[in-house]
PDB file of C-alpha atoms in Angstrom:
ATOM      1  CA  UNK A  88     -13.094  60.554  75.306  1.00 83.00           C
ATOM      2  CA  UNK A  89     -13.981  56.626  74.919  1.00 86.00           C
ATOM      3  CA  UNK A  90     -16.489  54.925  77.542  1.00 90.00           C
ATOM      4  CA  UNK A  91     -16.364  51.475  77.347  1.00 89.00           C
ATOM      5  CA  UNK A  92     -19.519  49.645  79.024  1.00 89.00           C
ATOM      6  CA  UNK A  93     -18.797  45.895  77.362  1.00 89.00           C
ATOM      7  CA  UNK A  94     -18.068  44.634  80.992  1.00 88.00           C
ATOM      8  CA  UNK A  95     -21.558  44.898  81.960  1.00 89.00           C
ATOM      9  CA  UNK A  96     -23.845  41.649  82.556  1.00 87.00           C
ATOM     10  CA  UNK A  97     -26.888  40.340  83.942  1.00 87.00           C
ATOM     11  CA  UNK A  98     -26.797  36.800  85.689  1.00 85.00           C
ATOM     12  CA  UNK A  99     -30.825  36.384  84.560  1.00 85.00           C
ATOM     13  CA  UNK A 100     -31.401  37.894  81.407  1.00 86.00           C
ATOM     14  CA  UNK A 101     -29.605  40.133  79.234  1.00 90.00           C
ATOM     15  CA  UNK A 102     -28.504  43.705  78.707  1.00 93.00           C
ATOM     16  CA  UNK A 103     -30.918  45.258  76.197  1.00 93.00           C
ATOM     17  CA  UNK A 104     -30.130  49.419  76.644  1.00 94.00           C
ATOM     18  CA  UNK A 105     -26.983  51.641  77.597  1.00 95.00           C
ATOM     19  CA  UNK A 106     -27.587  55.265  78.822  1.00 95.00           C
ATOM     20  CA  UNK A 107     -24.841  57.689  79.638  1.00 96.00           C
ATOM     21  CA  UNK A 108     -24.880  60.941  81.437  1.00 95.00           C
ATOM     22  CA  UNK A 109     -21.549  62.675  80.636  1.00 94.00           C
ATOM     23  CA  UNK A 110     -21.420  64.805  83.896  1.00 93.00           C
ATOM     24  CA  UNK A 111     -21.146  68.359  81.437  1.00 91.00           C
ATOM     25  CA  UNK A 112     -25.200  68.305  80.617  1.00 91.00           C
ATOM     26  CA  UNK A 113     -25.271  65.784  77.722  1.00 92.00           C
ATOM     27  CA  UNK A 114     -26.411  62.103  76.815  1.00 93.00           C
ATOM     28  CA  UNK A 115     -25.430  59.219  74.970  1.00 92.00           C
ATOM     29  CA  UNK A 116     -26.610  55.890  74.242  1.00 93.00           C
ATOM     30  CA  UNK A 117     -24.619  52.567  72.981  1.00 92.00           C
ATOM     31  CA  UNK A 118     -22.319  50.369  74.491  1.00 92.00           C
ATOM     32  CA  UNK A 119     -19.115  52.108  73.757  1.00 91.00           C
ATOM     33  CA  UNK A 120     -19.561  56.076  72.622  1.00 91.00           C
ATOM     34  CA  UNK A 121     -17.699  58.716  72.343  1.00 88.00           C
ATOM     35  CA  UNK A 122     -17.706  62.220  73.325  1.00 88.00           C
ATOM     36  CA  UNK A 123     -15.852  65.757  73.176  1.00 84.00           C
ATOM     37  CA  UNK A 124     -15.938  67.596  76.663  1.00 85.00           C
ATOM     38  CA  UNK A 125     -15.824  71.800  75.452  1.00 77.00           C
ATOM     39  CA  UNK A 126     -13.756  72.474  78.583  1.00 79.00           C
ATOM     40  CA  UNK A 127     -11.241  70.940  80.689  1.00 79.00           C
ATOM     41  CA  UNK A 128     -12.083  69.838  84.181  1.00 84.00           C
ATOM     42  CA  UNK A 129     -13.251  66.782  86.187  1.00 89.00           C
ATOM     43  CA  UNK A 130     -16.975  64.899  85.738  1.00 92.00           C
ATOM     44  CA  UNK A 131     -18.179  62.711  87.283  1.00 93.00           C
ATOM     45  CA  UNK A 132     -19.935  59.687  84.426  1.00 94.00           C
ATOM     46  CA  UNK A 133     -23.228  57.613  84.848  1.00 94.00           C
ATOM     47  CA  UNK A 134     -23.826  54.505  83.490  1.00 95.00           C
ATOM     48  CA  UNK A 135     -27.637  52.749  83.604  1.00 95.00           C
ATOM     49  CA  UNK A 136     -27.662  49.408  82.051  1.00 94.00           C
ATOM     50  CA  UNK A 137     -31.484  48.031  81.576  1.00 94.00           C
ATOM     51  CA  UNK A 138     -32.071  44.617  80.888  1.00 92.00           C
ATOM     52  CA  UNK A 139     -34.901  42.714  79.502  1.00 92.00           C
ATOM     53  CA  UNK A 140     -36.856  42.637  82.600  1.00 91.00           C
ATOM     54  CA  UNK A 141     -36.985  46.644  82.742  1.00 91.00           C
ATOM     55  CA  UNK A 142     -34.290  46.009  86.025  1.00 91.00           C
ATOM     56  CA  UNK A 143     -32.111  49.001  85.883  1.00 92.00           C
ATOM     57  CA  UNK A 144     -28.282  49.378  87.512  1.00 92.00           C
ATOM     58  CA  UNK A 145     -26.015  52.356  87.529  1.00 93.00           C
ATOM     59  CA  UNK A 146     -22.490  52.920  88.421  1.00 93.00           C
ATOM     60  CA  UNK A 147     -20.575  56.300  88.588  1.00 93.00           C
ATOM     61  CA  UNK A 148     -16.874  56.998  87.914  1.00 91.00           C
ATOM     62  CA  UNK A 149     -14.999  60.438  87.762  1.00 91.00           C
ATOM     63  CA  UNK A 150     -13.204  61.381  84.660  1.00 89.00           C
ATOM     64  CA  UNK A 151     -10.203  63.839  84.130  1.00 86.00           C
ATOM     65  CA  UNK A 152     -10.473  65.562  81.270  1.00 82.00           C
ATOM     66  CA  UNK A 153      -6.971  67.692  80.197  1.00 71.00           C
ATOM     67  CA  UNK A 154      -7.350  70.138  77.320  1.00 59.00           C
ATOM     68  CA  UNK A 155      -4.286  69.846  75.088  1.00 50.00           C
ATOM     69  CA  UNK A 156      -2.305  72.248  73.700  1.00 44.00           C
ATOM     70  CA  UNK A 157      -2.860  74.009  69.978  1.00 45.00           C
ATOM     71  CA  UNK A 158       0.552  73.522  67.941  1.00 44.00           C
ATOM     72  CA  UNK A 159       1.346  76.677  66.319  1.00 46.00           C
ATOM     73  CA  UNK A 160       1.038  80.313  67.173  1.00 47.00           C
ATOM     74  CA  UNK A 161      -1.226  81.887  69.173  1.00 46.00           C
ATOM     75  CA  UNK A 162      -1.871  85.682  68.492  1.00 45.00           C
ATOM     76  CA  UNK A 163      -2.804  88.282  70.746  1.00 42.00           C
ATOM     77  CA  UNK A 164      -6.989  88.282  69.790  1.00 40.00           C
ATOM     78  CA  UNK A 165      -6.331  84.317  69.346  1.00 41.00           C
ATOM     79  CA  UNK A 166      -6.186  82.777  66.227  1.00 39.00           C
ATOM     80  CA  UNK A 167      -3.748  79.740  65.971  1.00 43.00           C
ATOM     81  CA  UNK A 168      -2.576  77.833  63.344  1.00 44.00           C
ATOM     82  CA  UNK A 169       0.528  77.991  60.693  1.00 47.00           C
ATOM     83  CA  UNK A 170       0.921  79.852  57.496  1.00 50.00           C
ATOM     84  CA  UNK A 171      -2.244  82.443  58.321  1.00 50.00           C
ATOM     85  CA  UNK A 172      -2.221  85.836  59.008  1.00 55.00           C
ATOM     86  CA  UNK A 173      -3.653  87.979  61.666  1.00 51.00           C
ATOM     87  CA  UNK A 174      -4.238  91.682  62.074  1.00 55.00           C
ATOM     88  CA  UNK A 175      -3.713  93.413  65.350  1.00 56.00           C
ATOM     89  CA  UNK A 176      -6.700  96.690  66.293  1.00 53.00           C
ATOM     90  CA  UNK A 177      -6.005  99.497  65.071  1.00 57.00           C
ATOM     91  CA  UNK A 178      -3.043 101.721  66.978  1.00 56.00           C
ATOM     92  CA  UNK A 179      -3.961 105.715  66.635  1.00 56.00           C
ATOM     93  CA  UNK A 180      -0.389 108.115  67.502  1.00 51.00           C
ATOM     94  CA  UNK A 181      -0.114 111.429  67.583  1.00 50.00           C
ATOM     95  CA  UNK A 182       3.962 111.437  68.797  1.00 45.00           C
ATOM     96  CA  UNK A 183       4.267 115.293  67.706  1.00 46.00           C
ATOM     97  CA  UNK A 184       2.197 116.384  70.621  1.00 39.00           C
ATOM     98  CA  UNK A 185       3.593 113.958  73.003  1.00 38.00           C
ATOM     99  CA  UNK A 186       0.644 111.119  73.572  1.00 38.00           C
ATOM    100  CA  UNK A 187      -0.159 108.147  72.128  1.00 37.00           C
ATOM    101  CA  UNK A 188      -2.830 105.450  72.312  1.00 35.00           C
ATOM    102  CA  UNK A 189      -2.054 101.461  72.188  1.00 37.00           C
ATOM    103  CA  UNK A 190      -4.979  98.742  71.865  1.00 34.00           C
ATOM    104  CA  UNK A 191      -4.878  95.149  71.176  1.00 34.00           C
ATOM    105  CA  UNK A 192      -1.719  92.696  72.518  1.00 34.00           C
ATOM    106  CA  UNK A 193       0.225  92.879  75.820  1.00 32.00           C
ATOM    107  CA  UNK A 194       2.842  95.515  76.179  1.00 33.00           C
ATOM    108  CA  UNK A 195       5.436  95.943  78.643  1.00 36.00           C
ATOM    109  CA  UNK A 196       7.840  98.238  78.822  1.00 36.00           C
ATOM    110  CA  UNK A 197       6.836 100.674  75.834  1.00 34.00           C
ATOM    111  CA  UNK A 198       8.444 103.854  75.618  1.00 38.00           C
ATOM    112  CA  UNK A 199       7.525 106.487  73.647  1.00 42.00           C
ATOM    113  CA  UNK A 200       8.996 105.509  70.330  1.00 55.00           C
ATOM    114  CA  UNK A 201       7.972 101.800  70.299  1.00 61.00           C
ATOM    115  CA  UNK A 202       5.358  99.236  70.776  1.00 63.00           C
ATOM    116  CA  UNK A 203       5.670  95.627  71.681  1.00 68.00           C
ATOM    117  CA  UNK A 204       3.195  92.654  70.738  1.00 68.00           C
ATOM    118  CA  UNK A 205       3.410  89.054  72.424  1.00 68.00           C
ATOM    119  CA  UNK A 206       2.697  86.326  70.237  1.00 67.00           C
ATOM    120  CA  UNK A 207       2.758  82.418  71.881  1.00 65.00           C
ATOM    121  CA  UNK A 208       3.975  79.590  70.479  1.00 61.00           C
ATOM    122  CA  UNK A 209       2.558  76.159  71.971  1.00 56.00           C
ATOM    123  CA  UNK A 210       4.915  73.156  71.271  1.00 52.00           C
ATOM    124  CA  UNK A 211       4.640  69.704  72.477  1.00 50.00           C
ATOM    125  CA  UNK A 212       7.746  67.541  72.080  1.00 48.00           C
ATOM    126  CA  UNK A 213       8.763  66.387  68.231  1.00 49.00           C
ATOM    127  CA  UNK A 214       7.200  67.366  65.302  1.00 49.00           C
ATOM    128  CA  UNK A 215       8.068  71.076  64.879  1.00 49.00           C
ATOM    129  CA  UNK A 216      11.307  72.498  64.127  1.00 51.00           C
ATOM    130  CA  UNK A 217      11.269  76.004  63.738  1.00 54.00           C
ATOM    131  CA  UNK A 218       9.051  79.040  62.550  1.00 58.00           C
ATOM    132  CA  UNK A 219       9.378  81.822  60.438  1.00 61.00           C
ATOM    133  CA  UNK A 220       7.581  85.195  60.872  1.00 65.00           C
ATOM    134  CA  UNK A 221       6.902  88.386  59.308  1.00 65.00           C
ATOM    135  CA  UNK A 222       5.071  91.860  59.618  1.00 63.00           C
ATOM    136  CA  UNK A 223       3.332  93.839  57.438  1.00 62.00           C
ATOM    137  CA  UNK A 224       2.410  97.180  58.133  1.00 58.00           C
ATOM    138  CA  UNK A 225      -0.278  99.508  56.453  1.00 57.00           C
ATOM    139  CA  UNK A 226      -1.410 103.468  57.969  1.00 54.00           C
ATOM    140  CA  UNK A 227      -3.807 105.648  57.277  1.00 49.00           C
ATOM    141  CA  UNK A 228      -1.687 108.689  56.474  1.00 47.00           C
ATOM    142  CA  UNK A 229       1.485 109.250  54.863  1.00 47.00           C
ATOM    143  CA  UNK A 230       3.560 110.760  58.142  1.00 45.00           C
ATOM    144  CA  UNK A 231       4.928 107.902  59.291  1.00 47.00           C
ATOM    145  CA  UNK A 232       8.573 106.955  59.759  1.00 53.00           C
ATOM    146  CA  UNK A 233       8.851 103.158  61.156  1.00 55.00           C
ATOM    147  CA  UNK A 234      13.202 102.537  61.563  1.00 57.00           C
ATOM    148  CA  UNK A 235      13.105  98.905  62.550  1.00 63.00           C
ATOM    149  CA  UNK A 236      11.447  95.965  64.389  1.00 67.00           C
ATOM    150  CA  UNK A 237      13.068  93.293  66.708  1.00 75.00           C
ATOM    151  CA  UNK A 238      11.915  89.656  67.464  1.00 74.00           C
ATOM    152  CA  UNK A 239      13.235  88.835  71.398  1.00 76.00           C
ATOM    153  CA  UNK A 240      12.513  84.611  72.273  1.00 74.00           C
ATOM    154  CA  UNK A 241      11.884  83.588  75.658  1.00 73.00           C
ATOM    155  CA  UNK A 242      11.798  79.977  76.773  1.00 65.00           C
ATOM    156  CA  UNK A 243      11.652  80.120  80.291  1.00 63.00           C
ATOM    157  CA  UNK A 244      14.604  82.162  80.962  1.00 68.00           C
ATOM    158  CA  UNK A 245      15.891  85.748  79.760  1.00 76.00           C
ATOM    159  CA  UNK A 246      14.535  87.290  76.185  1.00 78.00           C
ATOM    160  CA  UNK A 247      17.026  86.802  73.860  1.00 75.00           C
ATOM    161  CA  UNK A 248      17.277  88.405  70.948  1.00 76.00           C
ATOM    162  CA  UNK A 249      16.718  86.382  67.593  1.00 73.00           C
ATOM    163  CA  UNK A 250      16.113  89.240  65.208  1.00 70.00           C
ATOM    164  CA  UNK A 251      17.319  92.912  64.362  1.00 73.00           C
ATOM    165  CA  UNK A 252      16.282  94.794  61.004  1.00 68.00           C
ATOM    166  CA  UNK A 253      14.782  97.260  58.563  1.00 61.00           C
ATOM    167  CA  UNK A 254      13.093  97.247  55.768  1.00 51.00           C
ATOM    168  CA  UNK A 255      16.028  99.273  53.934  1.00 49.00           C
ATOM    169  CA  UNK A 256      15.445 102.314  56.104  1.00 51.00           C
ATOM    170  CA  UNK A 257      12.344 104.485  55.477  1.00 50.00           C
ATOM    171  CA  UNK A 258      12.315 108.435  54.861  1.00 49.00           C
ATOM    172  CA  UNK A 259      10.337 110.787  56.513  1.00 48.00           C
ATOM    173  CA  UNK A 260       6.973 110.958  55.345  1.00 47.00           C
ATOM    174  CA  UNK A 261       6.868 107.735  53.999  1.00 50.00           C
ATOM    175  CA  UNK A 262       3.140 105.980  53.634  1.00 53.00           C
ATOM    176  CA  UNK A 263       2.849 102.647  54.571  1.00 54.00           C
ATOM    177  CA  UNK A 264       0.109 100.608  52.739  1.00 56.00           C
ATOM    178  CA  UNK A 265       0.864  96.675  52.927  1.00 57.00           C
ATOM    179  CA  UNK A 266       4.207  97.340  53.434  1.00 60.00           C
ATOM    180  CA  UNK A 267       6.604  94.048  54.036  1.00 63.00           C
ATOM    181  CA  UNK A 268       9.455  93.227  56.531  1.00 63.00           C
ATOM    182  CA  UNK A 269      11.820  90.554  55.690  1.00 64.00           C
ATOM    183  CA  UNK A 270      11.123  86.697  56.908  1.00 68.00           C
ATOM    184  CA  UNK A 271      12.783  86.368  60.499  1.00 66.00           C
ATOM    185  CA  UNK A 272      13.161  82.541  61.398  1.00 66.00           C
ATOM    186  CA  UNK A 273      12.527  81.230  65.132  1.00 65.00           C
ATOM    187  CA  UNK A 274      13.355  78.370  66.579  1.00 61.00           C
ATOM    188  CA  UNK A 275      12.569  76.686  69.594  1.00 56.00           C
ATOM    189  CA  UNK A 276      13.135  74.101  72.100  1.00 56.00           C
ATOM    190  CA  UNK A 277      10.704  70.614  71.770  1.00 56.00           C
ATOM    191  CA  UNK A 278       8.299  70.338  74.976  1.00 56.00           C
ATOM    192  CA  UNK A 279       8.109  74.167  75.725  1.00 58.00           C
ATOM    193  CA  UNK A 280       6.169  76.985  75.673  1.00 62.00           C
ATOM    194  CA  UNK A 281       8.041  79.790  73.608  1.00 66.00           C
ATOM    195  CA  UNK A 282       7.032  83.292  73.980  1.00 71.00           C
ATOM    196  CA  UNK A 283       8.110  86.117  71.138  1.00 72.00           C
ATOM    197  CA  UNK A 284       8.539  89.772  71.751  1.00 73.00           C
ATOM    198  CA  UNK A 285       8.118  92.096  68.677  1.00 72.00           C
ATOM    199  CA  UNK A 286       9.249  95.638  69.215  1.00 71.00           C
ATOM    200  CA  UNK A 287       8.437  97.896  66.365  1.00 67.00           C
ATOM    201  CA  UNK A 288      10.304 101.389  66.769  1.00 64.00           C
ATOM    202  CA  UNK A 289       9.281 104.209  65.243  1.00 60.00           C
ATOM    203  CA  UNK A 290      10.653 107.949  64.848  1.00 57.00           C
ATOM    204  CA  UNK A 291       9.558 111.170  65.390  1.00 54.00           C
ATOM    205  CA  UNK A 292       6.604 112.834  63.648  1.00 53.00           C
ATOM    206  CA  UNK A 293       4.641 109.532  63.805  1.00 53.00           C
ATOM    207  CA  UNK A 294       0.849 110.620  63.729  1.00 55.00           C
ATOM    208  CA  UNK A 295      -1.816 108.509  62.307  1.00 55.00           C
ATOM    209  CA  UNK A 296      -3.895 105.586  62.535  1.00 59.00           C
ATOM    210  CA  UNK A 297      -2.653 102.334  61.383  1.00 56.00           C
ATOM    211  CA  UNK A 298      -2.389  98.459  61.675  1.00 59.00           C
ATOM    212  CA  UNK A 299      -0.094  95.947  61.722  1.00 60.00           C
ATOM    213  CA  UNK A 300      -0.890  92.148  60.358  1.00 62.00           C
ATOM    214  CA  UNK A 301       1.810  89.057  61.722  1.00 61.00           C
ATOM    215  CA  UNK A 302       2.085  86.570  58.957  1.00 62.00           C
ATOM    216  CA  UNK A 303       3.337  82.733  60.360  1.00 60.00           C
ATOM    217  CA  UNK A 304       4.712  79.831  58.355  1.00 59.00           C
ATOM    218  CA  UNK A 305       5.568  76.859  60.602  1.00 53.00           C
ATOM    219  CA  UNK A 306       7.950  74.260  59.751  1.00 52.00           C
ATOM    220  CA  UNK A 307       7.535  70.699  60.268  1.00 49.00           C
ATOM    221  CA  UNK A 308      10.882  68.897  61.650  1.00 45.00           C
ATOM    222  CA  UNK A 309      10.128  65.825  59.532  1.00 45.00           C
ATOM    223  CA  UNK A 310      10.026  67.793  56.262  1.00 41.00           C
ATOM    224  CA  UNK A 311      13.069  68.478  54.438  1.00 43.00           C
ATOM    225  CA  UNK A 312      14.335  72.369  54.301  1.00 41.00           C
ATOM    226  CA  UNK A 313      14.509  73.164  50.388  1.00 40.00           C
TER     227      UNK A 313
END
């Protein structure tokens, strides 16, 4: 934020100091400074002009301060930002004898056979076009048997699915260390806030520890597709 304390004057003498009291704890000095509020929120700013007499005069004025959105994703522990990766906590099963353990992202609606991450996509108007997004999947032992993972979109209204696939189908025992799912491209509507469902499903005799990383590239609107 810019203060701006130029308008000040003194009929008899002149202004020799500016002191400012940025309502969140801090200081500054100068005629016109600068300063970054951590948080969002209303303060209330003091100005005290001094002038070469040592007369003092101070004026108050409240100041909105709105926090503004990140552009790119948002993961689940989150990170932001476009072409990174991110790796979920750990996810221990043991589907043989019937009970499982989930940490980490939101789920809703898990069954059995699948979980479900939420990942957040902030996008102010112009700028961004579109998304693409990937998983890769590692374990801990080789009795694992992943069969496919869907990407749902939700832009304030019904999930709707953008994404169905496998990685070529996996056998039965199959280990999975840094193993790669296909691009999936998302799009989304300017000036909202898009939400994306991942469902991974997974078959029977899944036991094991193991994690899975979400790697983003984002797509600017005013750069050509090759």
């Amino acid at each position: 934020v810019s203060f701006d304390g130029s308008g000040s004057s003194d009929p008899d003498g002149s202004i020799v100091s500016y002191a400012w009291e940025f309502g969140d704890g801090t200081t500054g000095t100068g005629v016109s400074p600068t300063h970054t509020y951590v948080s969002s929120g209303t303060y209330s700013v003091k100005l005290t002009v001094t002038d070469n007499q040592s007369a003092t005069h101070s004026v108050t004025q409240t100041v909105n301060v709105a926090a503004t959105p990140p552009v790119g994703w948002v993961s689940p522990v989150g990170h932001t930002g476009s072409g990174e990766r991110w790796r979920n906590p750990e996810r221990t099963y043991d589907y043989d004898a019937g009970n499982s353990h989930r940490s980490g992202s939101r789920h809703d609606g898990i069954s059995d056979d699948q979980w479900t991450d939420e990942l957040i996509l902030h996008a102010p108007s112009g700028g961004i076009q579109s998304d693409r997004i990937r998983l890769l999947v590692s374990d801990s032992i080789p009795s694992q048997n992943l069969l496919a993972w869907v990407i749902d979109v939700h832009r304030d209204g019904d999930w709707v699915n953008v994404y169905t696939g496998t990685r070529g189908g996996f056998p039965e025992h199959t280990r999975f260390d840094g193993v790669t799912f296909p691009w999936a491209e998302v799009g989304f509507a300017e000036g909202f806030v898009t939400r994306v469902r991942i469902r991974a499903y997974i078959g029977e005799g899944l036991r094991g520890t193991f994690v899975n990383v979400y790697e983003v590239m984002l797509r600017d609107a005013t750069v050509p597709t090759p």
